[in-house]
Amino acid sequence: MQMETVGWWWCELRSRMCWTDQFMEFDENHSGDIDIMELKRMMEKLGQAKTHLELKKMIAEVDTNNSGTIHYHEFLDMMLGKRSSILKIILMFEEKNKEKERPKGLPPKRDLASLP
């Protein structure tokens, strides 16, 4: 995968603050964990609806303390770690496919002197 300077890759290279914002968006009840229902709604929002069994498997892949939820530190480990999980791949794929904002209006006028 080619690295980009925006989106999830930017977060991975630049700051954990992006990941905190993402986690807080998914943690709807602000409990500090993403439970199975929050994960279900998140996947539906991303257009990747999953069965209950698939969601349980996704959680089990990253749940290091066997709580049945994804804690903030497990989320960070998943997103910043080298190990790929299904959830990480889906989240990164969805971010990569988001439509980039295109410039509006006419391009700026240039003269020959401004060319390299």
mmCIF file of N, CA and C in Angstrom:
data_model
loop_
_atom_site.group_PDB
_atom_site.id
_atom_site.type_symbol
_atom_site.label_atom_id
_atom_site.label_comp_id
_atom_site.label_asym_id
_atom_site.label_seq_id
_atom_site.Cartn_x
_atom_site.Cartn_y
_atom_site.Cartn_z
ATOM 1 N N MET A 1 0.833 -1.184 0.000
ATOM 2 C CA MET A 1 0.000 0.000 0.000
ATOM 3 C C MET A 1 0.876 1.246 0.000
ATOM 4 N N GLN A 2 0.556 2.181 -0.842
ATOM 5 C CA GLN A 2 1.335 3.403 -0.921
ATOM 6 C C GLN A 2 0.903 4.361 0.187
ATOM 7 N N MET A 3 1.864 4.967 0.862
ATOM 8 C CA MET A 3 1.527 5.897 1.939
ATOM 9 C C MET A 3 1.026 7.211 1.364
ATOM 10 N N GLU A 4 0.035 7.781 2.023
ATOM 11 C CA GLU A 4 -0.508 9.068 1.632
ATOM 12 C C GLU A 4 -0.262 10.051 2.768
ATOM 13 N N THR A 5 -0.398 11.333 2.468
ATOM 14 C CA THR A 5 -0.148 12.344 3.493
ATOM 15 C C THR A 5 -1.428 12.790 4.168
ATOM 16 N N VAL A 6 -2.562 12.202 3.819
ATOM 17 C CA VAL A 6 -3.833 12.565 4.437
ATOM 18 C C VAL A 6 -4.504 11.326 4.964
ATOM 19 N N GLY A 7 -5.550 11.522 5.747
ATOM 20 C CA GLY A 7 -6.351 10.409 6.231
ATOM 21 C C GLY A 7 -5.657 9.595 7.294
ATOM 22 N N TRP A 8 -5.944 8.294 7.295
ATOM 23 C CA TRP A 8 -5.453 7.394 8.336
ATOM 24 C C TRP A 8 -3.935 7.323 8.349
ATOM 25 N N TRP A 9 -3.305 7.311 7.183
ATOM 26 C CA TRP A 9 -1.842 7.235 7.145
ATOM 27 C C TRP A 9 -1.234 8.477 7.802
ATOM 28 N N TRP A 10 -1.843 9.636 7.559
ATOM 29 C CA TRP A 10 -1.353 10.863 8.175
ATOM 30 C C TRP A 10 -1.421 10.723 9.686
ATOM 31 N N CYS A 11 -2.527 10.179 10.174
ATOM 32 C CA CYS A 11 -2.667 9.966 11.610
ATOM 33 C C CYS A 11 -1.554 9.066 12.129
ATOM 34 N N GLU A 12 -1.283 7.994 11.412
ATOM 35 C CA GLU A 12 -0.286 7.044 11.856
ATOM 36 C C GLU A 12 1.087 7.676 11.934
ATOM 37 N N LEU A 13 1.384 8.570 11.029
ATOM 38 C CA LEU A 13 2.707 9.174 10.983
ATOM 39 C C LEU A 13 2.832 10.406 11.864
ATOM 40 N N ARG A 14 1.789 11.095 12.065
ATOM 41 C CA ARG A 14 1.867 12.408 12.715
ATOM 42 C C ARG A 14 1.445 12.452 14.180
ATOM 43 N N SER A 15 0.275 11.939 14.503
ATOM 44 C CA SER A 15 -0.233 12.228 15.837
ATOM 45 C C SER A 15 -1.259 11.221 16.306
ATOM 46 N N ARG A 16 -1.220 10.918 17.582
ATOM 47 C CA ARG A 16 -2.242 10.050 18.166
ATOM 48 C C ARG A 16 -3.549 10.796 18.385
ATOM 49 N N MET A 17 -3.524 12.113 18.264
ATOM 50 C CA MET A 17 -4.750 12.882 18.460
ATOM 51 C C MET A 17 -5.819 12.490 17.442
ATOM 52 N N CYS A 18 -5.424 12.222 16.212
ATOM 53 C CA CYS A 18 -6.381 11.774 15.198
ATOM 54 C C CYS A 18 -7.042 10.478 15.641
ATOM 55 N N TRP A 19 -6.237 9.586 16.196
ATOM 56 C CA TRP A 19 -6.777 8.299 16.632
ATOM 57 C C TRP A 19 -7.709 8.486 17.815
ATOM 58 N N THR A 20 -7.382 9.413 18.692
ATOM 59 C CA THR A 20 -8.258 9.687 19.825
ATOM 60 C C THR A 20 -9.605 10.181 19.323
ATOM 61 N N ASP A 21 -9.589 11.081 18.354
ATOM 62 C CA ASP A 21 -10.839 11.591 17.787
ATOM 63 C C ASP A 21 -11.651 10.468 17.150
ATOM 64 N N GLN A 22 -10.978 9.582 16.396
ATOM 65 C CA GLN A 22 -11.669 8.455 15.767
ATOM 66 C C GLN A 22 -12.277 7.548 16.818
ATOM 67 N N PHE A 23 -11.515 7.233 17.844
ATOM 68 C CA PHE A 23 -12.007 6.352 18.896
ATOM 69 C C PHE A 23 -13.225 6.972 19.573
ATOM 70 N N MET A 24 -13.142 8.253 19.878
ATOM 71 C CA MET A 24 -14.251 8.933 20.557
ATOM 72 C C MET A 24 -15.499 8.949 19.680
ATOM 73 N N GLU A 25 -15.317 9.035 18.367
ATOM 74 C CA GLU A 25 -16.465 8.994 17.455
ATOM 75 C C GLU A 25 -17.149 7.624 17.515
ATOM 76 N N PHE A 26 -16.361 6.547 17.607
ATOM 77 C CA PHE A 26 -16.915 5.202 17.635
ATOM 78 C C PHE A 26 -17.453 4.840 19.017
ATOM 79 N N ASP A 27 -16.861 5.378 20.075
ATOM 80 C CA ASP A 27 -17.278 5.098 21.454
ATOM 81 C C ASP A 27 -18.443 6.021 21.798
ATOM 82 N N GLU A 28 -19.628 5.658 21.337
ATOM 83 C CA GLU A 28 -20.800 6.529 21.434
ATOM 84 C C GLU A 28 -21.212 6.857 22.865
ATOM 85 N N ASN A 29 -21.044 5.909 23.787
ATOM 86 C CA ASN A 29 -21.467 6.163 25.166
ATOM 87 C C ASN A 29 -20.319 6.662 26.049
ATOM 88 N N HIS A 30 -19.158 6.918 25.448
ATOM 89 C CA HIS A 30 -17.981 7.471 26.146
ATOM 90 C C HIS A 30 -17.562 6.617 27.345
ATOM 91 N N SER A 31 -17.653 5.295 27.177
ATOM 92 C CA SER A 31 -17.290 4.379 28.251
ATOM 93 C C SER A 31 -15.791 4.058 28.264
ATOM 94 N N GLY A 32 -15.096 4.413 27.189
ATOM 95 C CA GLY A 32 -13.684 4.069 27.083
ATOM 96 C C GLY A 32 -13.452 2.758 26.363
ATOM 97 N N ASP A 33 -14.538 2.126 25.942
ATOM 98 C CA ASP A 33 -14.479 0.868 25.197
ATOM 99 C C ASP A 33 -15.447 0.943 24.018
ATOM 100 N N ILE A 34 -15.109 0.240 22.949
ATOM 101 C CA ILE A 34 -16.038 0.069 21.840
ATOM 102 C C ILE A 34 -16.637 -1.321 22.007
ATOM 103 N N ASP A 35 -17.943 -1.361 22.312
ATOM 104 C CA ASP A 35 -18.593 -2.656 22.495
ATOM 105 C C ASP A 35 -19.130 -3.161 21.161
ATOM 106 N N ILE A 36 -19.753 -4.320 21.185
ATOM 107 C CA ILE A 36 -20.183 -4.953 19.941
ATOM 108 C C ILE A 36 -21.240 -4.133 19.197
ATOM 109 N N MET A 37 -22.134 -3.464 19.920
ATOM 110 C CA MET A 37 -23.171 -2.654 19.264
ATOM 111 C C MET A 37 -22.573 -1.384 18.653
ATOM 112 N N GLU A 38 -21.603 -0.787 19.328
ATOM 113 C CA GLU A 38 -20.933 0.391 18.765
ATOM 114 C C GLU A 38 -20.135 -0.004 17.520
ATOM 115 N N LEU A 39 -19.497 -1.169 17.579
ATOM 116 C CA LEU A 39 -18.767 -1.666 16.422
ATOM 117 C C LEU A 39 -19.729 -1.953 15.275
ATOM 118 N N LYS A 40 -20.879 -2.509 15.580
ATOM 119 C CA LYS A 40 -21.902 -2.800 14.567
ATOM 120 C C LYS A 40 -22.335 -1.518 13.864
ATOM 121 N N ARG A 41 -22.657 -0.477 14.645
ATOM 122 C CA ARG A 41 -23.089 0.796 14.057
ATOM 123 C C ARG A 41 -21.966 1.449 13.249
ATOM 124 N N MET A 42 -20.733 1.322 13.741
ATOM 125 C CA MET A 42 -19.590 1.884 13.031
ATOM 126 C C MET A 42 -19.431 1.191 11.676
ATOM 127 N N MET A 43 -19.514 -0.128 11.660
ATOM 128 C CA MET A 43 -19.350 -0.865 10.410
ATOM 129 C C MET A 43 -20.489 -0.555 9.442
ATOM 130 N N GLU A 44 -21.702 -0.417 9.943
ATOM 131 C CA GLU A 44 -22.835 -0.047 9.089
ATOM 132 C C GLU A 44 -22.631 1.341 8.499
ATOM 133 N N LYS A 45 -22.127 2.257 9.318
ATOM 134 C CA LYS A 45 -21.848 3.619 8.851
ATOM 135 C C LYS A 45 -20.814 3.611 7.723
ATOM 136 N N LEU A 46 -19.867 2.677 7.800
ATOM 137 C CA LEU A 46 -18.836 2.553 6.780
ATOM 138 C C LEU A 46 -19.304 1.718 5.590
ATOM 139 N N GLY A 47 -20.565 1.269 5.625
ATOM 140 C CA GLY A 47 -21.089 0.471 4.526
ATOM 141 C C GLY A 47 -20.577 -0.957 4.530
ATOM 142 N N GLN A 48 -20.135 -1.445 5.702
ATOM 143 C CA GLN A 48 -19.564 -2.785 5.826
ATOM 144 C C GLN A 48 -20.316 -3.565 6.911
ATOM 145 N N ALA A 49 -21.629 -3.706 6.755
ATOM 146 C CA ALA A 49 -22.423 -4.410 7.761
ATOM 147 C C ALA A 49 -21.886 -5.823 7.960
ATOM 148 N N LYS A 50 -21.810 -6.245 9.217
ATOM 149 C CA LYS A 50 -21.262 -7.555 9.573
ATOM 150 C C LYS A 50 -22.262 -8.314 10.434
ATOM 151 N N THR A 51 -22.152 -9.637 10.417
ATOM 152 C CA THR A 51 -22.989 -10.464 11.285
ATOM 153 C C THR A 51 -22.456 -10.374 12.716
ATOM 154 N N HIS A 52 -23.272 -10.842 13.651
ATOM 155 C CA HIS A 52 -22.873 -10.826 15.059
ATOM 156 C C HIS A 52 -21.594 -11.642 15.261
ATOM 157 N N LEU A 53 -21.505 -12.776 14.605
ATOM 158 C CA LEU A 53 -20.323 -13.633 14.723
ATOM 159 C C LEU A 53 -19.089 -12.950 14.142
ATOM 160 N N GLU A 54 -19.235 -12.273 13.007
ATOM 161 C CA GLU A 54 -18.102 -11.554 12.415
ATOM 162 C C GLU A 54 -17.624 -10.431 13.332
ATOM 163 N N LEU A 55 -18.566 -9.728 13.958
ATOM 164 C CA LEU A 55 -18.203 -8.655 14.887
ATOM 165 C C LEU A 55 -17.453 -9.207 16.090
ATOM 166 N N LYS A 56 -17.911 -10.343 16.610
ATOM 167 C CA LYS A 56 -17.234 -10.964 17.754
ATOM 168 C C LYS A 56 -15.808 -11.371 17.381
ATOM 169 N N LYS A 57 -15.633 -11.882 16.161
ATOM 170 C CA LYS A 57 -14.297 -12.265 15.706
ATOM 171 C C LYS A 57 -13.400 -11.037 15.563
ATOM 172 N N MET A 58 -13.966 -9.930 15.062
ATOM 173 C CA MET A 58 -13.191 -8.699 14.908
ATOM 174 C C MET A 58 -12.714 -8.197 16.266
ATOM 175 N N ILE A 59 -13.591 -8.245 17.245
ATOM 176 C CA ILE A 59 -13.217 -7.805 18.596
ATOM 177 C C ILE A 59 -12.165 -8.740 19.172
ATOM 178 N N ALA A 60 -12.361 -10.050 19.002
ATOM 179 C CA ALA A 60 -11.429 -11.031 19.560
ATOM 180 C C ALA A 60 -10.017 -10.867 18.994
ATOM 181 N N GLU A 61 -9.907 -10.397 17.752
ATOM 182 C CA GLU A 61 -8.593 -10.195 17.130
ATOM 183 C C GLU A 61 -7.743 -9.169 17.865
ATOM 184 N N VAL A 62 -8.389 -8.170 18.458
ATOM 185 C CA VAL A 62 -7.636 -7.071 19.078
ATOM 186 C C VAL A 62 -7.819 -6.976 20.589
ATOM 187 N N ASP A 63 -8.736 -7.758 21.142
ATOM 188 C CA ASP A 63 -9.053 -7.701 22.576
ATOM 189 C C ASP A 63 -8.006 -8.470 23.379
ATOM 190 N N THR A 64 -7.011 -7.762 23.883
ATOM 191 C CA THR A 64 -5.906 -8.415 24.595
ATOM 192 C C THR A 64 -6.237 -8.752 26.051
ATOM 193 N N ASN A 65 -7.232 -8.068 26.634
ATOM 194 C CA ASN A 65 -7.559 -8.334 28.041
ATOM 195 C C ASN A 65 -8.835 -9.166 28.204
ATOM 196 N N ASN A 66 -9.334 -9.709 27.098
ATOM 197 C CA ASN A 66 -10.522 -10.582 27.098
ATOM 198 C C ASN A 66 -11.747 -9.950 27.752
ATOM 199 N N SER A 67 -11.944 -8.650 27.513
ATOM 200 C CA SER A 67 -13.099 -7.952 28.071
ATOM 201 C C SER A 67 -14.326 -8.040 27.165
ATOM 202 N N GLY A 68 -14.136 -8.463 25.930
ATOM 203 C CA GLY A 68 -15.244 -8.511 24.977
ATOM 204 C C GLY A 68 -15.506 -7.176 24.323
ATOM 205 N N THR A 69 -14.629 -6.206 24.578
ATOM 206 C CA THR A 69 -14.737 -4.877 23.974
ATOM 207 C C THR A 69 -13.360 -4.456 23.476
ATOM 208 N N ILE A 70 -13.329 -3.363 22.737
ATOM 209 C CA ILE A 70 -12.053 -2.807 22.288
ATOM 210 C C ILE A 70 -11.765 -1.571 23.121
ATOM 211 N N HIS A 71 -10.791 -1.660 23.995
ATOM 212 C CA HIS A 71 -10.385 -0.550 24.850
ATOM 213 C C HIS A 71 -9.518 0.412 24.018
ATOM 214 N N TYR A 72 -9.418 1.650 24.467
ATOM 215 C CA TYR A 72 -8.669 2.683 23.742
ATOM 216 C C TYR A 72 -7.249 2.234 23.417
ATOM 217 N N HIS A 73 -6.547 1.647 24.383
ATOM 218 C CA HIS A 73 -5.165 1.226 24.141
ATOM 219 C C HIS A 73 -5.101 0.072 23.140
ATOM 220 N N GLU A 74 -6.098 -0.794 23.159
ATOM 221 C CA GLU A 74 -6.159 -1.866 22.157
ATOM 222 C C GLU A 74 -6.416 -1.284 20.771
ATOM 223 N N PHE A 75 -7.253 -0.243 20.714
ATOM 224 C CA PHE A 75 -7.523 0.442 19.450
ATOM 225 C C PHE A 75 -6.245 1.066 18.907
ATOM 226 N N LEU A 76 -5.504 1.748 19.782
ATOM 227 C CA LEU A 76 -4.231 2.350 19.352
ATOM 228 C C LEU A 76 -3.245 1.292 18.888
ATOM 229 N N ASP A 77 -3.115 0.218 19.654
ATOM 230 C CA ASP A 77 -2.210 -0.864 19.261
ATOM 231 C C ASP A 77 -2.600 -1.424 17.902
ATOM 232 N N MET A 78 -3.903 -1.564 17.677
ATOM 233 C CA MET A 78 -4.385 -2.101 16.412
ATOM 234 C C MET A 78 -4.033 -1.165 15.258
ATOM 235 N N MET A 79 -4.303 0.117 15.433
ATOM 236 C CA MET A 79 -4.122 1.067 14.336
ATOM 237 C C MET A 79 -2.660 1.436 14.122
ATOM 238 N N LEU A 80 -1.866 1.479 15.167
ATOM 239 C CA LEU A 80 -0.465 1.880 15.033
ATOM 240 C C LEU A 80 0.490 0.700 14.951
ATOM 241 N N GLY A 81 0.006 -0.486 15.309
ATOM 242 C CA GLY A 81 0.868 -1.663 15.307
ATOM 243 C C GLY A 81 1.107 -2.217 13.919
ATOM 244 N N LYS A 82 2.052 -3.130 13.837
ATOM 245 C CA LYS A 82 2.407 -3.730 12.557
ATOM 246 C C LYS A 82 1.433 -4.831 12.169
ATOM 247 N N ARG A 83 0.806 -5.443 13.148
ATOM 248 C CA ARG A 83 -0.104 -6.553 12.874
ATOM 249 C C ARG A 83 -1.394 -6.038 12.238
ATOM 250 N N SER A 84 -1.810 -6.663 11.162
ATOM 251 C CA SER A 84 -3.046 -6.263 10.489
ATOM 252 C C SER A 84 -4.221 -7.044 11.061
ATOM 253 N N SER A 85 -5.298 -6.349 11.292
ATOM 254 C CA SER A 85 -6.539 -6.991 11.690
ATOM 255 C C SER A 85 -7.587 -6.636 10.650
ATOM 256 N N ILE A 86 -8.667 -7.379 10.642
ATOM 257 C CA ILE A 86 -9.738 -7.104 9.683
ATOM 258 C C ILE A 86 -10.249 -5.688 9.870
ATOM 259 N N LEU A 87 -10.463 -5.285 11.116
ATOM 260 C CA LEU A 87 -10.993 -3.949 11.403
ATOM 261 C C LEU A 87 -10.048 -2.868 10.898
ATOM 262 N N LYS A 88 -8.758 -3.011 11.145
ATOM 263 C CA LYS A 88 -7.777 -2.026 10.692
ATOM 264 C C LYS A 88 -7.816 -1.896 9.173
ATOM 265 N N ILE A 89 -7.858 -3.027 8.479
ATOM 266 C CA ILE A 89 -7.877 -3.003 7.018
ATOM 267 C C ILE A 89 -9.127 -2.307 6.507
ATOM 268 N N ILE A 90 -10.291 -2.602 7.091
ATOM 269 C CA ILE A 90 -11.539 -1.974 6.661
ATOM 270 C C ILE A 90 -11.490 -0.472 6.905
ATOM 271 N N LEU A 91 -11.061 -0.064 8.096
ATOM 272 C CA LEU A 91 -11.019 1.365 8.423
ATOM 273 C C LEU A 91 -10.082 2.118 7.488
ATOM 274 N N MET A 92 -8.926 1.543 7.205
ATOM 275 C CA MET A 92 -7.970 2.208 6.337
ATOM 276 C C MET A 92 -8.477 2.241 4.901
ATOM 277 N N PHE A 93 -9.114 1.173 4.456
ATOM 278 C CA PHE A 93 -9.672 1.111 3.109
ATOM 279 C C PHE A 93 -10.752 2.166 2.937
ATOM 280 N N GLU A 94 -11.640 2.284 3.915
ATOM 281 C CA GLU A 94 -12.725 3.262 3.829
ATOM 282 C C GLU A 94 -12.188 4.687 3.802
ATOM 283 N N GLU A 95 -11.190 4.976 4.610
ATOM 284 C CA GLU A 95 -10.610 6.320 4.627
ATOM 285 C C GLU A 95 -9.929 6.620 3.296
ATOM 286 N N LYS A 96 -9.244 5.647 2.753
ATOM 287 C CA LYS A 96 -8.535 5.839 1.487
ATOM 288 C C LYS A 96 -9.512 6.114 0.350
ATOM 289 N N ASN A 97 -10.690 5.511 0.421
ATOM 290 C CA ASN A 97 -11.673 5.672 -0.646
ATOM 291 C C ASN A 97 -12.567 6.893 -0.500
ATOM 292 N N LYS A 98 -12.417 7.621 0.600
ATOM 293 C CA LYS A 98 -13.200 8.846 0.740
ATOM 294 C C LYS A 98 -12.821 9.802 -0.366
ATOM 295 N N GLU A 99 -13.822 10.472 -0.889
ATOM 296 C CA GLU A 99 -13.564 11.397 -1.981
ATOM 297 C C GLU A 99 -12.769 12.588 -1.468
ATOM 298 N N LYS A 100 -11.688 12.864 -2.130
ATOM 299 C CA LYS A 100 -10.843 14.005 -1.761
ATOM 300 C C LYS A 100 -11.515 15.299 -2.222
ATOM 301 N N GLU A 101 -11.352 16.330 -1.427
ATOM 302 C CA GLU A 101 -11.926 17.620 -1.783
ATOM 303 C C GLU A 101 -11.177 18.184 -2.980
ATOM 304 N N ARG A 102 -11.931 18.544 -3.995
ATOM 305 C CA ARG A 102 -11.326 19.085 -5.208
ATOM 306 C C ARG A 102 -11.344 20.609 -5.148
ATOM 307 N N PRO A 103 -10.339 21.223 -5.746
ATOM 308 C CA PRO A 103 -10.324 22.687 -5.770
ATOM 309 C C PRO A 103 -11.534 23.219 -6.524
ATOM 310 N N LYS A 104 -12.037 24.345 -6.079
ATOM 311 C CA LYS A 104 -13.201 24.963 -6.711
ATOM 312 C C LYS A 104 -12.759 26.198 -7.473
ATOM 313 N N GLY A 105 -13.465 26.490 -8.532
ATOM 314 C CA GLY A 105 -13.174 27.683 -9.311
ATOM 315 C C GLY A 105 -12.079 27.456 -10.337
ATOM 316 N N LEU A 106 -11.684 28.541 -10.925
ATOM 317 C CA LEU A 106 -10.657 28.496 -11.954
ATOM 318 C C LEU A 106 -9.271 28.425 -11.342
ATOM 319 N N PRO A 107 -8.338 27.796 -12.051
ATOM 320 C CA PRO A 107 -6.967 27.775 -11.541
ATOM 321 C C PRO A 107 -6.378 29.181 -11.585
ATOM 322 N N PRO A 108 -5.399 29.468 -10.716
ATOM 323 C CA PRO A 108 -4.804 30.801 -10.715
ATOM 324 C C PRO A 108 -4.074 31.066 -12.031
ATOM 325 N N LYS A 109 -4.106 32.303 -12.465
ATOM 326 C CA LYS A 109 -3.414 32.710 -13.689
ATOM 327 C C LYS A 109 -1.915 32.715 -13.439
ATOM 328 N N ARG A 110 -1.164 32.272 -14.428
ATOM 329 C CA ARG A 110 0.287 32.258 -14.303
ATOM 330 C C ARG A 110 0.887 32.920 -15.540
ATOM 331 N N ASP A 111 2.021 33.509 -15.343
ATOM 332 C CA ASP A 111 2.740 34.053 -16.493
ATOM 333 C C ASP A 111 4.038 33.262 -16.669
ATOM 334 N N LEU A 112 4.729 33.493 -17.725
ATOM 335 C CA LEU A 112 5.939 32.741 -18.020
ATOM 336 C C LEU A 112 7.010 32.896 -16.938
ATOM 337 N N ALA A 113 7.069 34.032 -16.306
ATOM 338 C CA ALA A 113 8.088 34.278 -15.277
ATOM 339 C C ALA A 113 7.884 33.393 -14.051
ATOM 340 N N SER A 114 6.646 32.954 -13.785
ATOM 341 C CA SER A 114 6.389 32.148 -12.599
ATOM 342 C C SER A 114 6.642 30.651 -12.814
ATOM 343 N N LEU A 115 6.907 30.255 -14.046
ATOM 344 C CA LEU A 115 7.173 28.850 -14.338
ATOM 345 C C LEU A 115 8.580 28.458 -13.929
ATOM 346 N N PRO A 116 8.776 27.221 -13.506
ATOM 347 C CA PRO A 116 10.115 26.782 -13.070
ATOM 348 C C PRO A 116 11.100 26.664 -14.218
#
